[in-house]
Structure formats: structure tokens, C-alpha cells
């Protein structure tokens, strides 16, 4: 439940209305001349990914909406591929899900200015979001994972951390075990 049915981003969403949409991961791919990150959907409250038997996952926002893409390509593969006619060479059978707390606006940098200031990721600012992830095929068993993510851009260096909470529910009590995964995402291009 979020913006669709077309690809949309924070500075490109006026024609993408809030609603409930159904598509395939393959149909989320766009065919630009130059291979690039694609298929984004923003302002998402919840999403499900399932196979033809209804097995899959549901991801639900907790504190604010999230942006996502689901593709058969990694961002790194797309970055390293020059033209979209080569996408079949980097196709993966698995689904690569990106769940974004924030994403820089697109602007029009290919033939004009970059994003407006309100769509930039601001340096020295912390962005946080949380979401639940639960299996669809075990809806009668209450198994939930809560992810709390923190994103901080420090000048040209981007830091990201992910906290994973395993939250089995029992009579309205939540028990948690916590694992913290911290990683450096990489450098941004200024």
C-alpha cells in the first residue's frame, strides 16, 4: 500500500497515487538507455512479495513510510552495466529488495540541474525508520522481525546501521533478542 502503479521517487511522484497495486518484480524494471537504479516506489505503508502459492513476506512500516524497489539486479550490477540492453547479462533469479529510509531526489542532472534542496540528503543529519517483516505462509504463527535502521551522511561518507529484533508475540507481551549489524555503505558522489 503506497504510491504506484508507476515508478516514483520523492521528487517524481505527482502522477503516482496512493493505493494498493499488484505487479511482478520483472514488471518493476524500467528500460532506460543507460542501466541505472530503477523501479522505486515511495510513501509505502506496507508491501508483500509472494510466489504463486502465496508464500512470501510482508513488510510493514512502523513509524513512517518507506521507499522500496524489488528487482532481479543489485545496484552495483546496474552501476557497472553501461546499457540496458545488457540487463539480461546481469539478471539474477533471486529478488533484490531495497528498503530505503531516504533517497536523494532524481533532479534532472542528465540534461539539467540536480535535485532541489529539499530532496537532497543533508550532511550531518540522522535519518531513522523501522519496519516489521513477517512471513506470509505462516500467518497462523506470530513470527515477526523488527528492523530499526539509522542512516547518517557525514560529508561524503555514508554510515548505515541495522538493528534486527526477533519478536515472537505471546499474549500481548513482546520478547526480543537483539542483533546489531553495522556497516559502511560507501562514499557518495558529490
PDB file of C-alpha atoms in Angstrom:
ATOM      1  CA  UNK A   1       0.000   0.000   0.000  1.00  0.00           C
ATOM      2  CA  UNK A   2       1.783   3.096  -1.266  1.00  0.00           C
ATOM      3  CA  UNK A   3       2.383   5.102  -4.411  1.00  0.00           C
ATOM      4  CA  UNK A   4       2.032   3.457  -7.809  1.00  0.00           C
ATOM      5  CA  UNK A   5       1.433   1.865 -10.176  1.00  0.00           C
ATOM      6  CA  UNK A   6       4.365   3.558 -11.957  1.00  0.00           C
ATOM      7  CA  UNK A   7       7.940   4.096 -10.817  1.00  0.00           C
ATOM      8  CA  UNK A   8       8.124   7.095  -8.491  1.00  0.00           C
ATOM      9  CA  UNK A   9      10.558   8.977  -6.291  1.00  0.00           C
ATOM     10  CA  UNK A  10      10.277  11.792  -3.746  1.00  0.00           C
ATOM     11  CA  UNK A  11      10.660  14.467  -6.425  1.00  0.00           C
ATOM     12  CA  UNK A  12       8.789  12.461  -9.095  1.00  0.00           C
ATOM     13  CA  UNK A  13       5.524  11.303  -7.563  1.00  0.00           C
ATOM     14  CA  UNK A  14       2.716  13.653  -8.608  1.00  0.00           C
ATOM     15  CA  UNK A  15       1.311  11.103 -11.096  1.00  0.00           C
ATOM     16  CA  UNK A  16       1.711   8.153  -8.698  1.00  0.00           C
ATOM     17  CA  UNK A  17      -1.256   7.933  -6.402  1.00  0.00           C
ATOM     18  CA  UNK A  18      -1.545   6.253  -3.001  1.00  0.00           C
ATOM     19  CA  UNK A  19      -3.291   2.921  -3.395  1.00  0.00           C
ATOM     20  CA  UNK A  20      -2.988  -0.827  -3.484  1.00  0.00           C
ATOM     21  CA  UNK A  21      -1.197  -2.153  -6.569  1.00  0.00           C
ATOM     22  CA  UNK A  22      -0.159  -5.555  -7.865  1.00  0.00           C
ATOM     23  CA  UNK A  23       2.738  -6.247 -10.216  1.00  0.00           C
ATOM     24  CA  UNK A  24       5.624  -8.643 -10.712  1.00  0.00           C
ATOM     25  CA  UNK A  25       9.260  -7.981  -9.903  1.00  0.00           C
ATOM     26  CA  UNK A  26      10.096  -8.296 -13.607  1.00  0.00           C
ATOM     27  CA  UNK A  27       7.483  -5.629 -14.448  1.00  0.00           C
ATOM     28  CA  UNK A  28       9.101  -3.218 -11.948  1.00  0.00           C
ATOM     29  CA  UNK A  29      12.193  -2.946 -14.165  1.00  0.00           C
ATOM     30  CA  UNK A  30      12.422   0.131 -16.370  1.00  0.00           C
ATOM     31  CA  UNK A  31      14.220   0.254 -19.684  1.00  0.00           C
ATOM     32  CA  UNK A  32      16.348   3.371 -19.769  1.00  0.00           C
ATOM     33  CA  UNK A  33      19.061   3.864 -22.357  1.00  0.00           C
ATOM     34  CA  UNK A  34      21.704   3.733 -19.604  1.00  0.00           C
ATOM     35  CA  UNK A  35      21.285   0.995 -16.977  1.00  0.00           C
ATOM     36  CA  UNK A  36      20.640   2.553 -13.560  1.00  0.00           C
ATOM     37  CA  UNK A  37      18.799   2.197 -10.275  1.00  0.00           C
ATOM     38  CA  UNK A  38      15.125   1.857 -11.153  1.00  0.00           C
ATOM     39  CA  UNK A  39      11.689   0.672 -10.143  1.00  0.00           C
ATOM     40  CA  UNK A  40      11.421   2.793  -6.999  1.00  0.00           C
ATOM     41  CA  UNK A  41       8.159   3.179  -5.129  1.00  0.00           C
ATOM     42  CA  UNK A  42       7.792   5.736  -2.353  1.00  0.00           C
ATOM     43  CA  UNK A  43       5.491   6.545   0.562  1.00  0.00           C
ATOM     44  CA  UNK A  44       4.873   2.836   1.203  1.00  0.00           C
ATOM     45  CA  UNK A  45       2.936   1.743   4.293  1.00  0.00           C
ATOM     46  CA  UNK A  46       3.214  -1.990   3.567  1.00  0.00           C
ATOM     47  CA  UNK A  47       4.193  -4.353   0.788  1.00  0.00           C
ATOM     48  CA  UNK A  48       4.088  -8.074   0.173  1.00  0.00           C
ATOM     49  CA  UNK A  49       6.215 -10.275  -2.029  1.00  0.00           C
ATOM     50  CA  UNK A  50       4.850 -13.734  -2.727  1.00  0.00           C
ATOM     51  CA  UNK A  51       5.112 -16.641  -5.098  1.00  0.00           C
ATOM     52  CA  UNK A  52       2.162 -18.187  -6.956  1.00  0.00           C
ATOM     53  CA  UNK A  53       1.371 -20.290  -3.871  1.00  0.00           C
ATOM     54  CA  UNK A  54       1.047 -17.265  -1.576  1.00  0.00           C
ATOM     55  CA  UNK A  55       4.326 -17.886   0.232  1.00  0.00           C
ATOM     56  CA  UNK A  56       6.399 -14.800   0.825  1.00  0.00           C
ATOM     57  CA  UNK A  57       6.891 -11.868   3.157  1.00  0.00           C
ATOM     58  CA  UNK A  58       5.034  -8.788   4.271  1.00  0.00           C
ATOM     59  CA  UNK A  59       6.948  -5.642   5.188  1.00  0.00           C
ATOM     60  CA  UNK A  60       5.045  -3.028   7.200  1.00  0.00           C
ATOM     61  CA  UNK A  61       6.222   0.429   8.241  1.00  0.00           C
ATOM     62  CA  UNK A  62       6.155   1.188  11.948  1.00  0.00           C
ATOM     63  CA  UNK A  63       6.881   4.867  12.403  1.00  0.00           C
ATOM     64  CA  UNK A  64       6.856   6.370   8.897  1.00  0.00           C
ATOM     65  CA  UNK A  65       6.509   5.251   5.303  1.00  0.00           C
ATOM     66  CA  UNK A  66       9.435   3.774   3.412  1.00  0.00           C
ATOM     67  CA  UNK A  67      10.616   3.694  -0.191  1.00  0.00           C
ATOM     68  CA  UNK A  68      11.495   0.423  -1.881  1.00  0.00           C
ATOM     69  CA  UNK A  69      12.418  -1.357  -5.056  1.00  0.00           C
ATOM     70  CA  UNK A  70      12.331  -5.065  -5.859  1.00  0.00           C
ATOM     71  CA  UNK A  71      14.386  -6.156  -8.848  1.00  0.00           C
ATOM     72  CA  UNK A  72      16.401  -9.007 -10.271  1.00  0.00           C
ATOM     73  CA  UNK A  73      19.525  -6.804 -10.184  1.00  0.00           C
ATOM     74  CA  UNK A  74      21.722  -5.269  -7.499  1.00  0.00           C
ATOM     75  CA  UNK A  75      22.512  -1.555  -7.600  1.00  0.00           C
ATOM     76  CA  UNK A  76      26.187  -2.460  -8.027  1.00  0.00           C
ATOM     77  CA  UNK A  77      25.382  -4.623 -11.087  1.00  0.00           C
ATOM     78  CA  UNK A  78      23.304  -1.810 -12.591  1.00  0.00           C
ATOM     79  CA  UNK A  79      26.038   0.737 -11.913  1.00  0.00           C
ATOM     80  CA  UNK A  80      28.610  -1.429 -13.683  1.00  0.00           C
ATOM     81  CA  UNK A  81      26.403  -2.121 -16.726  1.00  0.00           C
ATOM     82  CA  UNK A  82      26.567   0.501 -19.419  1.00  0.00           C
ATOM     83  CA  UNK A  83      23.376  -0.039 -21.422  1.00  0.00           C
ATOM     84  CA  UNK A  84      20.009  -1.513 -20.530  1.00  0.00           C
ATOM     85  CA  UNK A  85      20.135  -3.936 -23.465  1.00  0.00           C
ATOM     86  CA  UNK A  86      22.749  -5.773 -21.328  1.00  0.00           C
ATOM     87  CA  UNK A  87      20.355  -6.319 -18.398  1.00  0.00           C
ATOM     88  CA  UNK A  88      19.828  -9.945 -19.409  1.00  0.00           C
ATOM     89  CA  UNK A  89      23.554 -10.495 -18.755  1.00  0.00           C
ATOM     90  CA  UNK A  90      23.218  -9.444 -15.096  1.00  0.00           C
ATOM     91  CA  UNK A  91      19.746 -10.883 -14.403  1.00  0.00           C
ATOM     92  CA  UNK A  92      19.542 -12.769 -11.090  1.00  0.00           C
ATOM     93  CA  UNK A  93      16.882 -15.383 -10.322  1.00  0.00           C
ATOM     94  CA  UNK A  94      16.626 -14.088  -6.754  1.00  0.00           C
ATOM     95  CA  UNK A  95      14.803 -10.896  -5.817  1.00  0.00           C
ATOM     96  CA  UNK A  96      16.871  -7.977  -4.562  1.00  0.00           C
ATOM     97  CA  UNK A  97      14.801  -5.786  -2.227  1.00  0.00           C
ATOM     98  CA  UNK A  98      15.971  -2.288  -1.329  1.00  0.00           C
ATOM     99  CA  UNK A  99      14.086  -0.697   1.558  1.00  0.00           C
ATOM    100  CA  UNK A 100      15.085   2.922   1.832  1.00  0.00           C
ATOM    101  CA  UNK A 101      14.751   5.321   4.717  1.00  0.00           C
ATOM    102  CA  UNK A 102      15.649   8.191   2.429  1.00  0.00           C
ATOM    103  CA  UNK A 103      16.753   8.522  -1.145  1.00  0.00           C
ATOM    104  CA  UNK A 104      18.195  11.534  -2.911  1.00  0.00           C
ATOM    105  CA  UNK A 105      15.836  13.088  -5.407  1.00  0.00           C
ATOM    106  CA  UNK A 106      16.463  12.495  -9.085  1.00  0.00           C
ATOM    107  CA  UNK A 107      16.509  16.064 -10.307  1.00  0.00           C
ATOM    108  CA  UNK A 108      17.303  16.390 -13.964  1.00  0.00           C
ATOM    109  CA  UNK A 109      21.078  16.090 -13.861  1.00  0.00           C
ATOM    110  CA  UNK A 110      21.271  14.170 -17.148  1.00  0.00           C
ATOM    111  CA  UNK A 111      20.408  17.328 -19.066  1.00  0.00           C
ATOM    112  CA  UNK A 112      19.781  19.974 -16.423  1.00  0.00           C
ATOM    113  CA  UNK A 113      20.063  20.785 -12.727  1.00  0.00           C
ATOM    114  CA  UNK A 114      20.277  18.296  -9.853  1.00  0.00           C
ATOM    115  CA  UNK A 115      17.514  17.884  -7.261  1.00  0.00           C
ATOM    116  CA  UNK A 116      16.025  20.820  -5.406  1.00  0.00           C
ATOM    117  CA  UNK A 117      17.477  21.324  -1.916  1.00  0.00           C
ATOM    118  CA  UNK A 118      14.509  19.708  -0.141  1.00  0.00           C
ATOM    119  CA  UNK A 119      15.219  16.421  -1.991  1.00  0.00           C
ATOM    120  CA  UNK A 120      18.921  16.237  -1.114  1.00  0.00           C
ATOM    121  CA  UNK A 121      20.266  14.016   1.683  1.00  0.00           C
ATOM    122  CA  UNK A 122      21.582  16.534   4.136  1.00  0.00           C
ATOM    123  CA  UNK A 123      25.048  16.038   5.646  1.00  0.00           C
ATOM    124  CA  UNK A 124      25.431  15.664   9.424  1.00  0.00           C
ATOM    125  CA  UNK A 125      21.808  14.622   9.840  1.00  0.00           C
ATOM    126  CA  UNK A 126      20.487  11.304  11.133  1.00  0.00           C
ATOM    127  CA  UNK A 127      17.520   9.636   9.411  1.00  0.00           C
ATOM    128  CA  UNK A 128      15.782   6.723  11.121  1.00  0.00           C
ATOM    129  CA  UNK A 129      12.933   4.332  10.328  1.00  0.00           C
ATOM    130  CA  UNK A 130      11.573   0.998  11.469  1.00  0.00           C
ATOM    131  CA  UNK A 131       9.547  -1.736   9.861  1.00  0.00           C
ATOM    132  CA  UNK A 132       8.167  -5.201  10.560  1.00  0.00           C
ATOM    133  CA  UNK A 133       8.914  -8.183   8.372  1.00  0.00           C
ATOM    134  CA  UNK A 134       6.751 -11.297   8.669  1.00  0.00           C
ATOM    135  CA  UNK A 135       6.337 -14.458   6.593  1.00  0.00           C
ATOM    136  CA  UNK A 136       3.045 -14.765   4.698  1.00  0.00           C
ATOM    137  CA  UNK A 137       2.968 -18.555   4.638  1.00  0.00           C
ATOM    138  CA  UNK A 138       2.954 -18.773   8.431  1.00  0.00           C
ATOM    139  CA  UNK A 139       0.268 -16.208   9.151  1.00  0.00           C
ATOM    140  CA  UNK A 140      -1.208 -18.506  11.822  1.00  0.00           C
ATOM    141  CA  UNK A 141       2.143 -18.386  13.691  1.00  0.00           C
ATOM    142  CA  UNK A 142       3.120 -14.994  15.015  1.00  0.00           C
ATOM    143  CA  UNK A 143       6.717 -14.583  13.907  1.00  0.00           C
ATOM    144  CA  UNK A 144       7.848 -11.021  13.382  1.00  0.00           C
ATOM    145  CA  UNK A 145      11.155  -9.328  12.810  1.00  0.00           C
ATOM    146  CA  UNK A 146      11.508  -5.653  13.571  1.00  0.00           C
ATOM    147  CA  UNK A 147      14.211  -3.727  11.746  1.00  0.00           C
ATOM    148  CA  UNK A 148      15.305  -0.344  13.049  1.00  0.00           C
ATOM    149  CA  UNK A 149      17.607   1.467  10.690  1.00  0.00           C
ATOM    150  CA  UNK A 150      19.688   4.558  11.190  1.00  0.00           C
ATOM    151  CA  UNK A 151      21.210   6.452   8.293  1.00  0.00           C
ATOM    152  CA  UNK A 152      23.699   9.272   8.698  1.00  0.00           C
ATOM    153  CA  UNK A 153      25.508  11.197   5.993  1.00  0.00           C
ATOM    154  CA  UNK A 154      28.769  12.687   7.199  1.00  0.00           C
ATOM    155  CA  UNK A 155      30.035  14.911   4.398  1.00  0.00           C
ATOM    156  CA  UNK A 156      30.828  12.494   1.554  1.00  0.00           C
ATOM    157  CA  UNK A 157      30.830   9.368   3.755  1.00  0.00           C
ATOM    158  CA  UNK A 158      27.611   7.483   4.379  1.00  0.00           C
ATOM    159  CA  UNK A 159      27.147   5.400   7.529  1.00  0.00           C
ATOM    160  CA  UNK A 160      24.311   2.972   7.994  1.00  0.00           C
ATOM    161  CA  UNK A 161      23.349   0.622  10.789  1.00  0.00           C
ATOM    162  CA  UNK A 162      20.666  -2.006  11.018  1.00  0.00           C
ATOM    163  CA  UNK A 163      19.216  -3.430  14.202  1.00  0.00           C
ATOM    164  CA  UNK A 164      17.365  -6.721  13.983  1.00  0.00           C
ATOM    165  CA  UNK A 165      14.824  -7.654  16.598  1.00  0.00           C
ATOM    166  CA  UNK A 166      13.262 -11.117  16.642  1.00  0.00           C
ATOM    167  CA  UNK A 167       9.889 -10.512  18.242  1.00  0.00           C
ATOM    168  CA  UNK A 168       7.723 -13.550  18.914  1.00  0.00           C
ATOM    169  CA  UNK A 169       4.430 -12.391  20.404  1.00  0.00           C
ATOM    170  CA  UNK A 170       2.783 -14.136  23.294  1.00  0.00           C
ATOM    171  CA  UNK A 171      -0.414 -12.815  24.850  1.00  0.00           C
ATOM    172  CA  UNK A 172       0.376  -9.176  24.061  1.00  0.00           C
ATOM    173  CA  UNK A 173       3.893  -9.450  25.502  1.00  0.00           C
ATOM    174  CA  UNK A 174       6.847  -8.902  23.228  1.00  0.00           C
ATOM    175  CA  UNK A 175      10.092 -10.733  23.908  1.00  0.00           C
ATOM    176  CA  UNK A 176      13.118  -9.624  21.994  1.00  0.00           C
ATOM    177  CA  UNK A 177      16.610 -10.740  21.203  1.00  0.00           C
ATOM    178  CA  UNK A 178      18.736  -8.106  19.531  1.00  0.00           C
ATOM    179  CA  UNK A 179      21.498  -8.321  16.981  1.00  0.00           C
ATOM    180  CA  UNK A 180      23.169  -5.179  15.703  1.00  0.00           C
ATOM    181  CA  UNK A 181      24.719  -5.147  12.261  1.00  0.00           C
ATOM    182  CA  UNK A 182      26.747  -2.063  11.458  1.00  0.00           C
ATOM    183  CA  UNK A 183      28.173  -1.397   8.037  1.00  0.00           C
ATOM    184  CA  UNK A 184      29.664   1.400   5.970  1.00  0.00           C
ATOM    185  CA  UNK A 185      27.645   1.743   2.814  1.00  0.00           C
ATOM    186  CA  UNK A 186      30.324   3.632   0.890  1.00  0.00           C
ATOM    187  CA  UNK A 187      31.031   7.050  -0.449  1.00  0.00           C
ATOM    188  CA  UNK A 188      28.549   9.273  -2.196  1.00  0.00           C
ATOM    189  CA  UNK A 189      29.436  11.195  -5.309  1.00  0.00           C
ATOM    190  CA  UNK A 190      29.241  14.939  -4.781  1.00  0.00           C
TER     191      UNK A 190
END
